[in-house]
mmCIF file of C-alpha atoms in Angstrom:
data_model
loop_
_atom_site.group_PDB
_atom_site.id
_atom_site.type_symbol
_atom_site.label_atom_id
_atom_site.label_comp_id
_atom_site.label_asym_id
_atom_site.label_seq_id
_atom_site.Cartn_x
_atom_site.Cartn_y
_atom_site.Cartn_z
ATOM 1 C CA MET A 13 8.674 20.243 -57.872
ATOM 2 C CA GLN A 14 7.785 16.886 -59.463
ATOM 3 C CA PHE A 15 6.447 13.787 -57.737
ATOM 4 C CA LYS A 16 8.967 11.091 -56.819
ATOM 5 C CA ASN A 17 8.597 7.336 -57.252
ATOM 6 C CA GLN A 18 10.187 5.877 -54.118
ATOM 7 C CA ASP A 19 10.334 2.509 -52.397
ATOM 8 C CA LEU A 20 9.930 3.717 -48.825
ATOM 9 C CA PRO A 21 9.612 1.238 -45.913
ATOM 10 C CA ILE A 22 6.307 2.843 -44.878
ATOM 11 C CA PHE A 23 4.750 1.684 -48.175
ATOM 12 C CA HIS A 24 5.327 -1.915 -47.062
ATOM 13 C CA LYS A 25 3.607 -1.588 -43.687
ATOM 14 C CA GLY A 26 0.080 -2.745 -42.925
ATOM 15 C CA GLN A 27 -2.068 -5.643 -44.055
ATOM 16 C CA PHE A 28 -4.431 -4.703 -46.869
ATOM 17 C CA GLU A 29 -7.505 -6.870 -47.444
ATOM 18 C CA PRO A 30 -10.622 -6.548 -49.608
ATOM 19 C CA VAL A 31 -13.302 -4.291 -48.118
ATOM 20 C CA ASN A 32 -15.639 -6.495 -46.073
ATOM 21 C CA ARG A 33 -18.997 -5.485 -47.524
ATOM 22 C CA ASP A 34 -21.005 -7.587 -45.060
ATOM 23 C CA PHE A 35 -19.294 -5.839 -42.150
ATOM 24 C CA LEU A 36 -19.944 -2.484 -43.813
ATOM 25 C CA LYS A 37 -23.628 -3.213 -44.484
ATOM 26 C CA GLU A 38 -24.364 -4.523 -40.979
ATOM 27 C CA THR A 39 -22.549 -1.611 -39.348
ATOM 28 C CA VAL A 40 -24.428 0.994 -41.402
ATOM 29 C CA VAL A 41 -27.761 -0.573 -40.402
ATOM 30 C CA SER A 42 -26.739 -0.726 -36.722
ATOM 31 C CA ILE A 43 -25.461 2.851 -36.594
ATOM 32 C CA LYS A 44 -28.601 4.483 -38.014
ATOM 33 C CA PRO A 45 -30.452 4.508 -34.654
ATOM 34 C CA LEU A 46 -27.430 6.201 -33.061
ATOM 35 C CA LEU A 47 -27.670 8.990 -35.613
ATOM 36 C CA GLU A 48 -31.241 9.651 -34.488
ATOM 37 C CA ILE A 49 -30.013 10.000 -30.891
ATOM 38 C CA GLN A 50 -27.249 12.366 -32.037
ATOM 39 C CA LYS A 51 -29.821 14.511 -33.830
ATOM 40 C CA LYS A 52 -32.250 14.442 -30.912
ATOM 41 C CA TYR A 53 -29.662 15.725 -28.423
ATOM 42 C CA ASN A 54 -27.733 17.828 -30.948
ATOM 43 C CA LYS A 55 -24.499 15.880 -30.429
ATOM 44 C CA LEU A 56 -23.400 15.333 -34.020
ATOM 45 C CA ASP A 57 -19.659 15.338 -33.383
ATOM 46 C CA ASN A 58 -18.814 11.637 -33.095
ATOM 47 C CA ASP A 59 -15.895 11.991 -30.684
ATOM 48 C CA THR A 60 -17.900 14.256 -28.386
ATOM 49 C CA PHE A 61 -20.912 11.945 -28.554
ATOM 50 C CA PHE A 62 -19.058 8.783 -27.551
ATOM 51 C CA ASN A 63 -16.845 10.548 -25.014
ATOM 52 C CA GLU A 64 -19.850 12.014 -23.242
ATOM 53 C CA PHE A 65 -21.588 8.628 -23.249
ATOM 54 C CA LYS A 66 -18.570 6.858 -21.748
ATOM 55 C CA ASP A 67 -17.673 9.635 -19.308
ATOM 56 C CA SER A 68 -21.296 9.835 -18.111
ATOM 57 C CA LEU A 69 -21.530 6.097 -17.476
ATOM 58 C CA ILE A 70 -18.335 6.096 -15.434
ATOM 59 C CA ALA A 71 -19.415 9.240 -13.566
ATOM 60 C CA ILE A 72 -22.710 7.631 -12.557
ATOM 61 C CA HIS A 73 -20.983 4.480 -11.314
ATOM 62 C CA LEU A 74 -18.733 6.650 -9.113
ATOM 63 C CA GLY A 75 -21.517 8.851 -7.759
ATOM 64 C CA TYR A 76 -20.931 12.012 -9.804
ATOM 65 C CA GLU A 77 -24.043 13.914 -10.836
ATOM 66 C CA LEU A 78 -22.639 16.427 -13.333
ATOM 67 C CA ILE A 79 -20.812 15.923 -16.638
ATOM 68 C CA ASN A 80 -18.840 18.523 -18.572
ATOM 69 C CA THR A 81 -20.337 18.987 -22.061
ATOM 70 C CA GLN A 82 -17.601 21.367 -23.181
ATOM 71 C CA LYS A 83 -14.163 20.489 -24.507
ATOM 72 C CA HIS A 84 -12.117 22.248 -21.828
ATOM 73 C CA GLY A 85 -12.029 21.475 -18.122
ATOM 74 C CA PHE A 86 -12.441 18.203 -16.266
ATOM 75 C CA ASP A 87 -15.000 15.554 -17.183
ATOM 76 C CA GLY A 88 -17.197 15.280 -14.124
ATOM 77 C CA LYS A 89 -18.238 17.124 -10.970
ATOM 78 C CA LYS A 90 -19.718 15.572 -7.847
ATOM 79 C CA SER A 91 -22.740 17.892 -7.670
ATOM 80 C CA ALA A 92 -23.779 21.512 -8.001
ATOM 81 C CA ASP A 93 -22.894 21.998 -4.319
ATOM 82 C CA GLU A 94 -19.678 19.932 -4.171
ATOM 83 C CA ASN A 95 -16.488 21.066 -5.878
ATOM 84 C CA VAL A 96 -15.093 17.573 -6.349
ATOM 85 C CA PHE A 97 -13.859 16.916 -9.874
ATOM 86 C CA LEU A 98 -13.273 13.805 -11.970
ATOM 87 C CA GLU A 99 -10.932 13.257 -14.898
ATOM 88 C CA VAL A 100 -11.918 10.214 -16.951
ATOM 89 C CA LYS A 101 -9.601 8.173 -19.165
ATOM 90 C CA GLN A 102 -10.728 5.366 -21.433
ATOM 91 C CA VAL A 103 -8.850 2.273 -22.585
ATOM 92 C CA SER A 104 -9.831 -0.761 -24.624
ATOM 93 C CA PHE A 105 -9.835 -4.181 -23.002
ATOM 94 C CA THR A 106 -7.922 -5.455 -26.069
ATOM 95 C CA SER A 107 -5.103 -2.922 -25.643
ATOM 96 C CA SER A 108 -1.701 -4.431 -24.886
ATOM 97 C CA SER A 109 -1.301 -1.940 -22.050
ATOM 98 C CA TRP A 110 -4.018 -0.738 -19.689
ATOM 99 C CA GLY A 111 -3.474 2.744 -18.356
ATOM 100 C CA ALA A 112 -4.231 6.462 -18.357
ATOM 101 C CA THR A 113 -2.880 8.612 -21.182
ATOM 102 C CA PHE A 114 -2.590 12.353 -20.640
ATOM 103 C CA ASN A 115 -2.393 14.330 -23.875
ATOM 104 C CA ASP A 116 -1.370 18.000 -24.042
ATOM 105 C CA THR A 117 -1.257 18.305 -20.261
ATOM 106 C CA ASN A 118 -0.186 21.728 -19.005
ATOM 107 C CA GLU A 119 1.206 22.835 -15.648
ATOM 108 C CA GLU A 120 -2.177 24.042 -14.402
ATOM 109 C CA LYS A 121 -3.730 20.631 -14.995
ATOM 110 C CA ALA A 122 -0.785 18.907 -13.325
ATOM 111 C CA GLU A 123 -1.200 21.198 -10.317
ATOM 112 C CA ALA A 124 -4.891 20.260 -10.157
ATOM 113 C CA PHE A 125 -3.982 16.612 -9.552
ATOM 114 C CA MET A 126 -2.167 17.720 -6.389
ATOM 115 C CA ASP A 127 -5.447 19.159 -5.098
ATOM 116 C CA LYS A 128 -7.722 17.237 -2.719
ATOM 117 C CA LYS A 129 -10.727 18.072 -4.935
ATOM 118 C CA MET A 130 -9.322 16.060 -7.870
ATOM 119 C CA TRP A 131 -9.987 12.392 -8.693
ATOM 120 C CA LEU A 132 -8.932 10.214 -11.628
ATOM 121 C CA ALA A 133 -10.787 7.279 -13.185
ATOM 122 C CA VAL A 134 -9.736 4.844 -15.921
ATOM 123 C CA GLY A 135 -12.545 2.899 -17.563
ATOM 124 C CA VAL A 136 -11.667 -0.364 -19.322
ATOM 125 C CA TRP A 137 -14.097 -1.213 -22.116
ATOM 126 C CA HIS A 138 -14.905 -4.236 -24.215
ATOM 127 C CA GLY A 139 -16.111 -2.890 -27.524
ATOM 128 C CA ILE A 140 -18.128 0.272 -27.884
ATOM 129 C CA SER A 141 -20.478 -0.033 -24.931
ATOM 130 C CA GLU A 142 -19.467 -2.736 -22.443
ATOM 131 C CA LEU A 143 -17.723 -1.224 -19.438
ATOM 132 C CA GLN A 144 -15.744 -3.943 -17.664
ATOM 133 C CA PHE A 145 -14.267 -2.171 -14.647
ATOM 134 C CA ILE A 146 -13.030 1.191 -13.365
ATOM 135 C CA VAL A 147 -9.708 1.969 -11.694
ATOM 136 C CA TYR A 148 -10.071 5.155 -9.651
ATOM 137 C CA GLY A 149 -8.573 7.198 -6.856
ATOM 138 C CA GLN A 150 -6.529 10.272 -6.059
ATOM 139 C CA ASN A 151 -2.915 10.896 -5.100
ATOM 140 C CA PRO A 152 -0.945 14.172 -5.145
ATOM 141 C CA LEU A 153 2.083 12.260 -6.456
ATOM 142 C CA ILE A 154 0.268 11.953 -9.799
ATOM 143 C CA GLY A 155 0.301 15.726 -10.150
ATOM 144 C CA GLU A 156 3.951 15.793 -9.155
ATOM 145 C CA TYR A 157 4.779 13.163 -11.787
ATOM 146 C CA LEU A 158 2.860 15.014 -14.519
ATOM 147 C CA LEU A 159 4.483 18.322 -13.637
ATOM 148 C CA LYS A 160 7.961 16.773 -13.714
ATOM 149 C CA ARG A 161 7.361 15.194 -17.115
ATOM 150 C CA ILE A 162 5.970 18.447 -18.542
ATOM 151 C CA ARG A 163 8.987 20.436 -17.399
ATOM 152 C CA GLU A 164 11.434 17.839 -18.688
ATOM 153 C CA ARG A 165 9.991 17.441 -22.169
ATOM 154 C CA LYS A 166 11.937 18.727 -25.146
ATOM 155 C CA GLU A 167 10.945 22.134 -26.438
ATOM 156 C CA GLY A 168 8.425 21.840 -29.245
ATOM 157 C CA SER A 169 7.465 18.244 -28.418
ATOM 158 C CA ARG A 170 3.945 17.210 -27.494
ATOM 159 C CA SER A 171 3.197 16.735 -23.806
ATOM 160 C CA THR A 172 2.016 13.135 -23.438
ATOM 161 C CA GLN A 173 2.294 11.101 -20.247
ATOM 162 C CA ASN A 174 1.198 7.565 -19.440
ATOM 163 C CA ILE A 175 0.467 5.895 -16.113
ATOM 164 C CA SER A 176 -0.257 2.168 -16.178
ATOM 165 C CA VAL A 177 -3.119 0.549 -14.286
ATOM 166 C CA LYS A 178 -0.506 -1.433 -12.388
ATOM 167 C CA ASP A 179 1.185 1.769 -11.213
ATOM 168 C CA LEU A 180 -2.161 3.367 -10.360
ATOM 169 C CA VAL A 181 -2.952 0.424 -8.091
ATOM 170 C CA GLN A 182 0.480 -0.356 -6.638
ATOM 171 C CA LYS A 183 2.188 3.029 -6.547
ATOM 172 C CA TYR A 184 -0.762 5.388 -6.166
ATOM 173 C CA HIS A 185 -3.095 3.061 -4.196
ATOM 174 C CA PHE A 186 -6.109 3.287 -6.527
ATOM 175 C CA LYS A 187 -9.116 1.012 -6.126
ATOM 176 C CA ILE A 188 -10.774 -1.254 -8.688
ATOM 177 C CA LYS A 189 -14.546 -1.082 -9.111
ATOM 178 C CA ALA A 190 -15.839 -4.141 -10.939
ATOM 179 C CA ILE A 191 -18.806 -3.589 -13.242
ATOM 180 C CA LEU A 192 -18.930 -7.214 -14.314
ATOM 181 C CA PRO A 193 -18.883 -9.831 -11.531
ATOM 182 C CA GLU A 194 -15.673 -9.446 -9.517
ATOM 183 C CA ASN A 195 -14.461 -13.007 -10.153
ATOM 184 C CA GLU A 196 -14.690 -12.383 -13.914
ATOM 185 C CA ILE A 197 -12.628 -9.195 -13.623
ATOM 186 C CA LYS A 198 -9.981 -10.991 -11.556
ATOM 187 C CA THR A 199 -9.761 -13.597 -14.302
ATOM 188 C CA LEU A 200 -9.273 -10.817 -16.864
ATOM 189 C CA PHE A 201 -6.401 -9.440 -14.797
ATOM 190 C CA LYS A 202 -4.791 -12.880 -14.611
ATOM 191 C CA LEU A 203 -5.028 -13.340 -18.368
ATOM 192 C CA HIS A 204 -3.790 -9.835 -19.129
ATOM 193 C CA TYR A 205 -0.845 -9.617 -16.741
ATOM 194 C CA MET A 206 0.170 -13.270 -16.243
ATOM 195 C CA ASP A 207 1.620 -12.150 -12.899
ATOM 196 C CA LYS A 208 1.797 -14.743 -10.125
ATOM 197 C CA THR A 209 1.909 -12.045 -7.442
ATOM 198 C CA GLU A 210 -1.682 -11.065 -8.314
ATOM 199 C CA TRP A 211 -1.076 -7.515 -7.054
ATOM 200 C CA TRP A 212 -4.665 -6.526 -7.921
ATOM 201 C CA GLN A 213 -6.377 -8.856 -5.431
ATOM 202 C CA ASP A 214 -6.643 -6.411 -2.517
ATOM 203 C CA ALA A 215 -7.503 -3.395 -4.660
ATOM 204 C CA PHE A 216 -11.121 -4.389 -5.306
ATOM 205 C CA GLU A 217 -13.581 -2.322 -3.337
#
């Protein structure tokens, strides 16, 4: 088979600009100390490194003492003596939609969210290290929703479900834990949602 020479729409997508060498140079210099930490704690996989950092920070804020350092299972556990588990989701402050994304969820995991031992947290971040606030709580209806979506998906398709922060607060009665001053977080909600009902006001703990 020979290569084609096509004018596909995908070739016209994106905005290509010259490589910003100043950005590259400054980033390389800034990242070097992180590499030393990765080596020190033998956490050289970048995704694992940053996920554990973010999950651990959220776990501490919510009073969880243990963090899962393996790929499978939930992210946090209350303590060695308490079988209370935490699933952590991360979202960027700059994202157009704040919410929890569940990738490759199976029926067992959906069933777990119907269990009283299971809690969910969504951390909203500004940049790589600034945690703004956490939306957290538990509700068996989340497990029911996940299970329904899993069973309804087309055969062969990936199991991905999304629950917005708005639904977590309004439908599932989650709380909002401000890491920055509460008035600043309320302003962020106003700017993000532009909703005159201000449904988030009573959700702050």
